Amino acid sequence: MADDYSKVLLDESEMPTQWYNVIPDLPEPPPPPLHPGTHEPIGPDDLAPLFPMALIMQEVSTDSYIDIPGEVLDIYRLWRPTPLLRARRLEKALDTPARIFLKYEGGSPAGSHKPNTAVPQAFYNSQEGVTRLTTETGAGQWGSALAFATAQYGIECEVWQVRASYDQKPYRKTMMEIWGATVHPSPSNLTEAGRAVLAADPDSPGSLGIAISEAVEQAAPREDTRYALGSVLNHVLLHQTIIGEEALLQLAKVDETPDLLVGCTGGGSNFGGLSFPFLREKLAGRMNPTIRCVEPASCPSLTRGEYRYDFGDTGQLTPLVKMHTLGHTFVPDPIHAGGLRYHGMSPLISHIYELGLIEAESIHQTECFAAGLQFARSEGIVPAPEPTHAIAATIREALRCRESGEEKVILTALCGHGHLDLASYEQYLAGELVDYDYPEEKIAAAMAQVPVLS
Ligand SMILES: *Cc1c(COP(=O)(O)O)cnc(C)c1O
C-alpha cells in the first residue's frame, strides 16, 4: 500500500468470524462474582432470571474463541468491517512525528460501538424465546443500540434513561422510539427502587446505578423478560473484541505495529474490545504496546476507586463483583457532560489493571472538549464526548513525541460520533463547562455503603 493512505479498509470477506476471550490467556483468572446474601461464588443458575443461558455461558467461558453466529454476522455487515483512520491532518496540526490511527465505530446505526454487543444479546435472547428486554441507558447510546437490535428480532424493549440525560438529550429518546422502544426517565415511580430514590430526593438527576436497579427489578420476576447490560460484563467485552481483531488485520496491511493503545473507559467495553486482541499479542511476545485507559477526572473509578467487592447497582439487586468502585450509591454531578459516569469499572478490566498489564490516567472535561474540537477541525468527524478523553490522551502523547522526536504509533478507538451530544459542545463553546474536581466527600460517603466482606 502506498504511504499516503488516509484510511485502511477490510473487505466484508475479511471480517473476523470469532470473538476473542482474553481470560484463558491471563496469568490468573479474575475473582468470581458472589451471591449478595451468602457471599459464596454464584453459579449460572443464579443469573438465569436476568440473562439467557447462552450469554451466561459466555460470561464464564474458558474457551479462547467463540464463533459469531451467522445471523449476527449478517447484521454486523450492515456497517462492518469499520474503517481504520489515519489522522494525518491532526498529526500535521500537532507537528508530531507520531503516527495516529483511529478505529472508527461511529458508522453503526446507533452511532457507536454499542450495537456490536446489542445485536448478539438480542439474538441469543430471541433464540431462548425472550420477548421483552429491559435495560438502562446513560448518555442514550446503549438504549438506542439495544432498541435497534431488538427491532431486528421483534423483541419489545423498555429503557430506563438517567434523568439528567433524558432532559439534556431528547433526540436519543426519539431515536429509541423510532426503533420501537419505550423510554422512561430514571428514577421513575414504576419501580420500588425508583420510588425509594424519589422519596429521598424528588429532584434526583439519576445515575446508571439507579437505572440498572429499575431495569433489573422489571426483568427478574417475568418469565418472558430478561435484562441487557451494555458494558462492564465479560460477555459484553467479548462481543466488542471484533473491534481489535479488525484493527490488527488493518494495521498489518500497512505494516504497522502499535507502540501505544489508548481508550476511554466508562464500563470498559470499547477499551476492552480494542485492546484485548493486542493484549493477546503482547502476552505471546509478538508485540509490546503500552495499553492505557483514560477516564474522566470527575468519575475516576479505576485511578481513584478502591478494588473490592461491590454491587453493580444502587438498589443492591445484582451480584457482588470485585471491581474498582466509587461506591454503588455514587451519583455523579450533572455538571459533568462527557458520559463515562458509571460508579464501577468492568471486573475484567479491573483485574487486568491489578495484574499490571494496563495503565490508567484521568483527564478533566475542558481538556477533553478542547481535544474534540481540535480533532473535528482537522479530521472532520465530531467525536462523542466519551472518546474525546482518548483523543485528549492521544494529543498529550503526540506532543510528547514532538519534544522527543519519537515516531510512536498510537492506536485509539473513535468509538462514537457526537451528533446527538451537541448540547454538551454548545455548553463548551459558550464557556459554560467547568472542570469539576474529584468529588472527595461524595465518594467517601458512597464508599461507606460498600459491603464489608469477612
Ligand atoms: C457507552 C459509550 C462509552 C462508554 O462505555 P464503555 O463500555 O467504557 O465503552 C464510550 N463511548 C461511547 C461512544 C459510548 O456510547
XYZ file of C-alpha atoms and ligand atoms in Angstrom:
469
model
C 0.000 0.000 0.000
C 1.317 3.468 -0.852
C 2.188 5.533 2.196
C -0.314 8.329 1.537
C -3.470 6.450 2.577
C -5.951 8.125 4.893
C -7.909 5.026 5.874
C -7.423 1.268 5.861
C -10.432 -0.805 4.844
C -11.258 -4.500 5.013
C -13.487 -6.394 2.601
C -16.623 -7.973 4.054
C -14.998 -11.347 3.381
C -12.101 -10.370 5.679
C -14.343 -9.661 8.664
C -13.376 -11.831 11.666
C -15.868 -14.620 12.420
C -14.887 -15.249 16.060
C -14.822 -13.202 19.237
C -11.708 -13.459 21.428
C -11.889 -14.329 25.124
C -8.797 -12.987 26.919
C -9.440 -14.812 30.226
C -7.648 -18.126 29.428
C -4.539 -16.165 28.388
C -4.252 -14.238 31.672
C -1.722 -15.321 34.316
C -4.582 -15.625 36.850
C -8.360 -15.828 36.393
C -10.483 -12.918 37.667
C -12.180 -13.348 41.093
C -15.728 -14.775 40.813
C -18.963 -12.825 41.361
C -20.526 -13.538 44.781
C -24.082 -14.068 45.936
C -25.157 -10.910 47.817
C -26.689 -12.965 50.669
C -24.285 -15.874 51.184
C -21.108 -14.279 49.786
C -20.437 -17.610 48.050
C -19.469 -17.662 44.346
C -22.613 -17.686 42.230
C -23.389 -20.316 39.595
C -25.012 -19.990 36.162
C -28.494 -20.686 37.610
C -28.290 -17.624 39.852
C -28.066 -15.442 36.746
C -30.829 -17.225 34.800
C -33.618 -14.793 35.812
C -31.591 -11.984 34.203
C -29.800 -13.381 31.151
C -30.298 -16.133 28.566
C -28.146 -19.217 29.212
C -26.027 -18.703 26.072
C -24.810 -15.345 27.407
C -24.290 -16.746 30.919
C -22.088 -19.485 29.432
C -20.098 -16.828 27.539
C -19.761 -14.878 30.793
C -17.929 -17.807 32.435
C -16.364 -19.315 29.306
C -12.775 -20.569 29.312
C -12.685 -21.037 25.519
C -10.277 -18.676 23.791
C -12.517 -18.154 20.755
C -16.274 -18.153 20.310
C -17.887 -18.350 16.861
C -20.043 -15.380 15.913
C -23.439 -16.751 14.787
C -24.158 -16.330 11.074
C -27.268 -14.244 11.736
C -25.216 -11.842 13.845
C -22.547 -11.616 11.126
C -25.314 -10.731 8.643
C -26.405 -7.778 10.788
C -22.802 -6.740 11.538
C -22.317 -6.426 7.769
C -24.770 -3.501 7.697
C -21.808 -1.376 8.944
C -18.817 -3.672 9.478
C -15.922 -4.010 8.875
C -15.367 -0.475 10.158
C -12.596 1.767 8.798
C -9.237 2.349 10.465
C -8.485 6.058 10.014
C -5.022 7.572 9.849
C -5.231 11.068 11.389
C -2.683 12.732 9.112
C -4.228 16.188 9.319
C -4.226 16.062 13.122
C -0.599 14.846 13.072
C 0.252 17.826 10.907
C -1.631 20.271 13.128
C 0.299 18.920 16.115
C 3.574 18.888 14.178
C 4.278 15.443 15.614
C 6.334 12.572 14.235
C 3.813 10.174 15.883
C 1.521 8.198 13.593
C -2.071 8.274 14.869
C -4.654 5.615 13.978
C -8.299 5.584 14.997
C -10.674 2.679 14.707
C -13.965 4.418 13.862
C -17.126 2.827 15.298
C -19.407 5.822 14.715
C -20.762 4.450 11.418
C -23.045 1.931 13.105
C -26.829 2.528 13.154
C -26.715 3.887 16.712
C -23.513 5.849 16.063
C -21.190 3.962 18.416
C -19.617 0.578 19.178
C -22.641 -0.457 21.292
C -24.504 -2.391 18.529
C -21.553 -4.856 18.417
C -22.962 -6.372 21.616
C -26.603 -5.268 21.361
C -27.103 -7.436 18.273
C -25.754 -10.718 19.716
C -27.558 -10.052 23.010
C -30.859 -9.633 21.181
C -30.065 -12.706 19.054
C -29.388 -15.064 21.996
C -32.430 -13.774 23.883
C -34.616 -14.341 20.858
C -33.203 -17.886 20.453
C -34.310 -18.657 24.008
C -37.836 -17.313 23.500
C -37.465 -13.996 25.322
C -39.970 -11.437 24.034
C -39.150 -8.395 26.196
C -35.812 -6.858 27.226
C -35.259 -4.160 29.839
C -32.194 -2.002 30.178
C -30.740 1.253 31.465
C -29.034 3.950 29.470
C -26.897 6.915 30.477
C -25.998 9.109 27.533
C -28.513 7.181 25.414
C -26.061 5.300 23.189
C -26.743 1.923 24.734
C -30.516 2.367 24.786
C -30.510 3.252 21.099
C -28.221 0.340 20.217
C -30.489 -2.121 22.023
C -33.612 -0.538 20.506
C -32.108 -1.073 17.040
C -31.054 -4.660 17.840
C -34.364 -5.740 19.412
C -36.188 -4.310 16.373
C -34.304 -6.886 14.259
C -35.896 -9.715 16.276
C -39.323 -8.307 17.130
C -38.425 -8.144 20.832
C -40.074 -5.453 22.979
C -37.542 -3.067 24.507
C -38.034 -0.975 27.631
C -35.357 1.536 28.627
C -34.741 3.470 31.864
C -32.768 6.561 30.881
C -30.849 8.506 33.554
C -32.944 11.603 34.286
C -30.154 14.138 33.653
C -29.541 12.790 30.167
C -33.278 12.235 29.455
C -33.671 16.001 29.920
C -30.429 17.010 28.151
C -30.575 14.631 25.170
C -34.177 14.431 23.964
C -33.160 13.213 20.499
C -31.691 9.999 21.899
C -35.167 9.221 23.249
C -36.667 9.922 19.827
C -34.127 7.603 18.228
C -35.059 4.793 20.637
C -38.736 5.381 19.879
C -38.076 5.297 16.122
C -36.815 1.728 16.627
C -39.905 0.951 18.710
C -38.582 1.097 22.278
C -40.388 2.576 25.305
C -38.322 5.055 27.330
C -38.769 6.085 30.984
C -36.773 8.709 32.858
C -34.951 7.192 35.857
C -35.595 7.369 38.760
C -39.221 6.543 37.853
C -42.210 5.758 40.020
C -42.708 2.485 38.117
C -40.341 0.513 40.354
C -39.654 0.106 44.049
C -36.023 1.097 43.502
C -37.054 4.273 41.697
C -39.711 5.207 44.239
C -37.187 4.795 47.098
C -34.772 7.222 45.430
C -37.537 9.724 44.642
C -38.782 9.571 48.247
C -35.321 10.618 49.459
C -34.701 13.150 46.682
C -37.604 14.102 44.386
C -35.161 16.032 42.150
C -32.623 13.214 41.810
C -30.732 13.547 38.492
C -30.448 9.754 38.468
C -27.431 7.570 37.900
C -26.596 4.434 35.957
C -26.645 2.509 39.249
C -30.252 3.587 39.908
C -31.396 2.923 36.329
C -29.847 -0.568 36.448
C -31.842 -1.341 39.622
C -35.056 -0.288 37.885
C -34.397 -2.345 34.755
C -33.334 -5.420 36.764
C -36.390 -5.157 39.018
C -38.628 -5.133 35.939
C -36.916 -8.155 34.348
C -36.236 -10.652 37.124
C -39.800 -11.691 38.052
C -41.137 -12.105 34.494
C -40.646 -15.299 32.529
C -40.883 -13.508 29.145
C -38.401 -10.769 30.128
C -34.648 -10.617 30.516
C -32.257 -7.763 31.223
C -29.438 -6.489 28.972
C -26.322 -4.600 30.051
C -24.317 -2.509 27.596
C -20.894 -2.637 29.252
C -18.956 -3.986 32.281
C -19.684 -7.738 31.925
C -17.319 -10.300 30.387
C -19.705 -11.246 27.559
C -20.091 -7.591 26.547
C -16.321 -7.093 26.336
C -16.102 -10.396 24.444
C -18.511 -9.181 21.739
C -16.562 -5.937 21.372
C -13.297 -7.758 20.526
C -14.301 -7.668 16.875
C -13.008 -4.059 17.027
C -9.484 -5.096 17.996
C -9.421 -8.149 15.721
C -10.251 -5.956 12.722
C -7.721 -3.312 13.782
C -4.969 -5.957 13.996
C -5.665 -7.010 10.395
C -5.802 -3.390 9.249
C -2.515 -2.358 10.884
C -0.858 -5.443 9.384
C -1.999 -4.284 5.929
C 0.030 -1.094 6.315
C 2.911 -2.810 8.085
C 2.458 -1.008 11.381
C 2.728 -2.244 14.979
C 1.308 -0.043 17.744
C 3.552 1.329 20.496
C 0.621 2.700 22.460
C -3.089 1.899 22.676
C -5.362 4.385 24.431
C -9.076 4.064 25.008
C -11.746 5.827 27.015
C -13.320 3.795 29.791
C -16.826 4.094 31.190
C -17.594 0.460 31.961
C -14.641 -0.679 29.843
C -16.249 -2.259 26.771
C -14.844 -0.267 23.852
C -11.444 -0.241 25.549
C -11.519 -3.993 26.191
C -12.816 -4.624 22.685
C -9.992 -2.694 21.098
C -7.193 -3.773 23.409
C -7.741 -7.465 24.280
C -6.620 -8.861 20.901
C -3.492 -6.679 21.212
C -3.004 -7.866 24.805
C -3.056 -11.436 23.446
C -0.279 -10.493 21.025
C 1.638 -8.783 23.827
C 1.317 -11.769 26.206
C 2.531 -14.034 23.384
C 5.575 -11.790 22.854
C 4.627 -10.796 19.306
C 4.388 -7.059 20.068
C 4.813 -4.895 23.137
C 2.434 -1.932 23.141
C 1.701 0.119 26.246
C -2.055 -0.133 26.885
C -3.706 2.794 28.662
C -7.246 3.585 29.874
C -8.456 7.180 30.098
C -11.310 8.199 32.377
C -12.937 11.469 33.491
C -11.349 13.206 36.490
C -14.845 13.638 37.949
C -15.728 9.906 37.878
C -12.307 8.215 38.275
C -13.269 4.631 39.150
C -10.029 2.999 38.002
C -7.473 5.580 39.116
C -9.118 6.560 42.418
C -11.694 3.860 43.208
C -10.947 1.005 45.605
C -10.599 -2.544 44.266
C -13.166 -4.505 46.260
C -16.475 -6.338 46.066
C -19.426 -4.013 45.451
C -22.886 -4.054 43.913
C -23.367 -3.181 40.254
C -26.463 -1.140 41.079
C -27.763 1.263 43.706
C -30.660 -0.966 44.824
C -28.318 -3.917 45.594
C -30.144 -6.308 43.269
C -27.079 -7.523 41.335
C -24.418 -9.991 42.485
C -21.337 -8.610 44.235
C -18.466 -8.205 41.799
C -14.841 -7.357 42.541
C -14.049 -4.145 40.714
C -12.618 -0.678 41.080
C -15.534 1.249 42.551
C -16.536 4.670 43.831
C -19.454 3.061 45.721
C -22.771 1.840 44.296
C -24.671 4.854 45.695
C -22.342 7.378 43.998
C -24.300 9.896 41.895
C -22.018 11.884 39.584
C -22.681 15.602 39.369
C -24.774 16.507 36.306
C -22.210 19.241 35.573
C -20.027 16.504 34.137
C -21.029 16.473 30.456
C -18.990 13.709 28.918
C -20.594 10.337 29.657
C -18.419 7.656 31.327
C -20.346 8.095 34.567
C -20.660 4.571 35.980
C -19.557 4.096 39.601
C -17.572 0.958 38.844
C -15.230 -0.475 36.236
C -15.534 -3.797 34.443
C -14.280 -6.537 36.823
C -12.178 -7.954 33.982
C -10.502 -4.598 33.216
C -10.047 -4.025 36.974
C -8.357 -7.441 37.305
C -6.071 -6.846 34.314
C -5.171 -3.442 35.773
C -4.312 -5.097 39.116
C -2.104 -7.573 37.225
C -0.132 -4.579 35.933
C -0.853 -5.343 32.268
C -2.528 -1.997 31.554
C -2.218 1.534 32.934
C -4.743 4.332 33.526
C -4.962 8.112 33.696
C -7.778 10.612 34.243
C -8.368 13.886 32.367
C -10.613 16.888 33.083
C -13.539 17.620 30.788
C -12.448 21.000 29.375
C -9.200 19.460 28.062
C -11.315 16.689 26.505
C -13.716 19.069 24.744
C -10.776 21.175 23.530
C -9.280 17.988 22.078
C -12.628 17.116 20.492
C -12.736 20.495 18.793
C -9.158 20.248 17.559
C -9.941 16.798 16.196
C -13.150 17.939 14.468
C -11.393 20.922 12.934
C -8.559 18.837 11.495
C -10.172 15.452 10.738
C -13.798 16.458 10.237
C -15.632 13.941 12.435
C -17.288 15.398 15.552
C -16.442 12.854 18.250
C -18.811 11.827 21.042
C -17.715 13.339 24.375
C -16.547 9.910 25.620
C -13.812 9.312 23.012
C -12.594 12.898 23.435
C -10.926 11.511 26.583
C -8.915 9.139 24.399
C -8.256 11.886 21.857
C -7.005 14.224 24.603
C -4.635 11.498 25.834
C -3.519 10.859 22.243
C -2.787 14.559 21.741
C -0.794 14.671 25.000
C 1.289 11.742 23.789
C 1.731 13.154 20.276
C 3.024 16.419 21.778
C 5.487 14.449 23.927
C 6.670 12.792 20.703
C 7.181 16.241 19.181
C 9.578 17.011 22.065
C 11.392 13.664 21.974
C 11.281 13.094 18.226
C 9.895 9.576 18.797
C 7.895 8.155 15.882
C 5.377 6.353 18.070
C 2.467 4.509 16.509
C -0.629 5.360 18.547
C -3.922 3.482 18.177
C -7.208 4.547 19.708
C -10.904 3.851 19.288
C -13.060 6.667 17.989
C -15.953 4.756 19.498
C -18.789 7.115 18.542
C -19.788 10.337 16.831
C -21.193 13.288 18.754
C -24.120 14.347 16.571
C -26.580 13.849 19.417
C -24.250 15.356 22.028
C -24.262 18.857 20.607
C -25.809 20.324 23.769
C -22.553 19.487 25.590
C -20.479 21.072 22.825
C -22.769 24.083 22.917
C -22.056 24.484 26.638
C -18.332 24.160 25.999
C -18.381 26.708 23.165
C -20.307 29.130 25.396
C -17.612 28.786 28.048
C -20.070 27.221 30.475
C -18.266 23.949 31.126
C -16.002 23.951 34.132
C -13.648 21.338 35.472
C -15.076 19.544 38.389
C -12.638 18.161 40.903
C -12.516 14.737 42.387
C -15.702 14.668 44.493
C -13.910 13.529 47.652
C -16.776 13.835 50.141
C -19.429 12.300 47.906
C -17.192 9.337 47.161
C -16.269 8.867 50.827
C -20.000 8.814 51.663
C -20.688 6.288 48.882
C -17.712 4.105 49.876
C -19.105 3.894 53.407
C -22.077 1.986 51.894
C -19.924 -0.653 50.211
C -20.366 -4.009 51.965
C -17.513 -5.260 54.150
C -16.863 -8.941 53.445
C -15.332 -11.113 56.123
C -21.228 3.800 26.099
C -20.142 4.516 25.488
C -18.883 4.599 26.109
C -18.600 4.057 27.465
O -18.737 2.664 27.611
P -17.548 1.654 27.534
O -18.186 0.372 27.919
O -16.493 2.075 28.513
O -17.048 1.648 26.143
C -17.875 5.251 25.446
N -18.085 5.816 24.244
C -19.261 5.762 23.615
C -19.403 6.424 22.287
C -20.336 5.113 24.217
O -21.502 5.045 23.588
